[in-house]
Amino acid sequence: ESSTINNSVMEENINKLTINYDSFSNDIDKFTTNGNSAAGTRARKALAEISKICTMRRKEIQEKKNA
């Protein structure tokens, strides 16, 4: 059961990573092509979230590897 929960958490993090990357990609395009500073702020926020998710994902992988 613990393995199922861990897989569910990992899948959720992958989904969050994808959503944040899509958001970043969209906002960075608006920032670079139109100079939309609010989009630049959103892009930076998405990058920060991606960084947090990557850190969590690395930890999950390490824990699974060591189990």
PDB file of C-alpha atoms in Angstrom:
ATOM      1  CA  GLU A   1       0.000   0.000   0.000  1.00  0.00           C
ATOM      2  CA  SER A   2       2.879   2.375   0.785  1.00  0.00           C
ATOM      3  CA  SER A   3       4.250   1.764  -2.701  1.00  0.00           C
ATOM      4  CA  THR A   4       0.885   2.714  -4.224  1.00  0.00           C
ATOM      5  CA  ILE A   5       0.818   5.933  -2.224  1.00  0.00           C
ATOM      6  CA  ASN A   6       4.394   6.754  -3.250  1.00  0.00           C
ATOM      7  CA  ASN A   7       3.595   6.101  -6.918  1.00  0.00           C
ATOM      8  CA  SER A   8       0.542   8.335  -6.618  1.00  0.00           C
ATOM      9  CA  VAL A   9       2.631  11.136  -5.085  1.00  0.00           C
ATOM     10  CA  MET A  10       5.284  10.735  -7.780  1.00  0.00           C
ATOM     11  CA  GLU A  11       2.665  10.909 -10.544  1.00  0.00           C
ATOM     12  CA  GLU A  12       1.146  13.995  -8.927  1.00  0.00           C
ATOM     13  CA  ASN A  13       4.560  15.682  -8.848  1.00  0.00           C
ATOM     14  CA  ILE A  14       5.138  14.826 -12.501  1.00  0.00           C
ATOM     15  CA  ASN A  15       1.764  16.365 -13.360  1.00  0.00           C
ATOM     16  CA  LYS A  16       2.606  19.504 -11.351  1.00  0.00           C
ATOM     17  CA  LEU A  17       5.958  19.709 -13.101  1.00  0.00           C
ATOM     18  CA  THR A  18       4.284  19.515 -16.511  1.00  0.00           C
ATOM     19  CA  ILE A  19       1.670  22.133 -15.606  1.00  0.00           C
ATOM     20  CA  ASN A  20       4.294  24.523 -14.254  1.00  0.00           C
ATOM     21  CA  TYR A  21       6.509  24.058 -17.300  1.00  0.00           C
ATOM     22  CA  ASP A  22       3.584  24.775 -19.627  1.00  0.00           C
ATOM     23  CA  SER A  23       2.798  27.904 -17.600  1.00  0.00           C
ATOM     24  CA  PHE A  24       6.450  28.988 -17.673  1.00  0.00           C
ATOM     25  CA  SER A  25       6.699  28.415 -21.416  1.00  0.00           C
ATOM     26  CA  ASN A  26       3.568  30.456 -22.105  1.00  0.00           C
ATOM     27  CA  ASP A  27       4.555  33.310 -19.789  1.00  0.00           C
ATOM     28  CA  ILE A  28       8.184  33.539 -20.895  1.00  0.00           C
ATOM     29  CA  ASP A  29       6.965  33.837 -24.482  1.00  0.00           C
ATOM     30  CA  LYS A  30       4.668  36.721 -23.498  1.00  0.00           C
ATOM     31  CA  PHE A  31       7.513  38.352 -21.598  1.00  0.00           C
ATOM     32  CA  THR A  32      10.131  38.045 -24.327  1.00  0.00           C
ATOM     33  CA  THR A  33       7.936  38.887 -27.316  1.00  0.00           C
ATOM     34  CA  ASN A  34       5.622  41.510 -25.808  1.00  0.00           C
ATOM     35  CA  GLY A  35       7.629  42.800 -22.867  1.00  0.00           C
ATOM     36  CA  ASN A  36       4.793  41.874 -20.507  1.00  0.00           C
ATOM     37  CA  SER A  37       6.418  42.318 -17.094  1.00  0.00           C
ATOM     38  CA  ALA A  38       3.582  40.548 -15.241  1.00  0.00           C
ATOM     39  CA  ALA A  39       4.207  37.500 -17.428  1.00  0.00           C
ATOM     40  CA  GLY A  40       7.884  37.691 -16.436  1.00  0.00           C
ATOM     41  CA  THR A  41       6.880  37.580 -12.779  1.00  0.00           C
ATOM     42  CA  ARG A  42       4.642  34.575 -13.415  1.00  0.00           C
ATOM     43  CA  ALA A  43       7.450  32.850 -15.327  1.00  0.00           C
ATOM     44  CA  ARG A  44       9.823  33.327 -12.379  1.00  0.00           C
ATOM     45  CA  LYS A  45       7.172  31.966 -10.006  1.00  0.00           C
ATOM     46  CA  ALA A  46       6.692  28.906 -12.218  1.00  0.00           C
ATOM     47  CA  LEU A  47      10.467  28.337 -12.269  1.00  0.00           C
ATOM     48  CA  ALA A  48      10.549  28.488  -8.461  1.00  0.00           C
ATOM     49  CA  GLU A  49       7.770  25.885  -8.292  1.00  0.00           C
ATOM     50  CA  ILE A  50       9.591  23.698 -10.814  1.00  0.00           C
ATOM     51  CA  SER A  51      12.706  23.907  -8.655  1.00  0.00           C
ATOM     52  CA  LYS A  52      10.777  22.826  -5.540  1.00  0.00           C
ATOM     53  CA  ILE A  53       9.120  19.947  -7.382  1.00  0.00           C
ATOM     54  CA  CYS A  54      12.454  18.799  -8.811  1.00  0.00           C
ATOM     55  CA  THR A  55      13.965  18.768  -5.335  1.00  0.00           C
ATOM     56  CA  MET A  56      11.050  16.685  -4.014  1.00  0.00           C
ATOM     57  CA  ARG A  57      11.258  14.345  -7.000  1.00  0.00           C
ATOM     58  CA  ARG A  58      14.999  13.825  -6.506  1.00  0.00           C
ATOM     59  CA  LYS A  59      14.328  12.946  -2.857  1.00  0.00           C
ATOM     60  CA  GLU A  60      11.587  10.467  -3.859  1.00  0.00           C
ATOM     61  CA  ILE A  61      13.886   8.788  -6.373  1.00  0.00           C
ATOM     62  CA  GLN A  62      16.706   8.553  -3.840  1.00  0.00           C
ATOM     63  CA  GLU A  63      14.384   7.064  -1.208  1.00  0.00           C
ATOM     64  CA  LYS A  64      13.059   4.491  -3.662  1.00  0.00           C
ATOM     65  CA  LYS A  65      16.594   3.648  -4.779  1.00  0.00           C
ATOM     66  CA  ASN A  66      17.704   3.116  -1.167  1.00  0.00           C
ATOM     67  CA  ALA A  67      14.644   1.076  -0.169  1.00  0.00           C
TER      68      ALA A  67
END
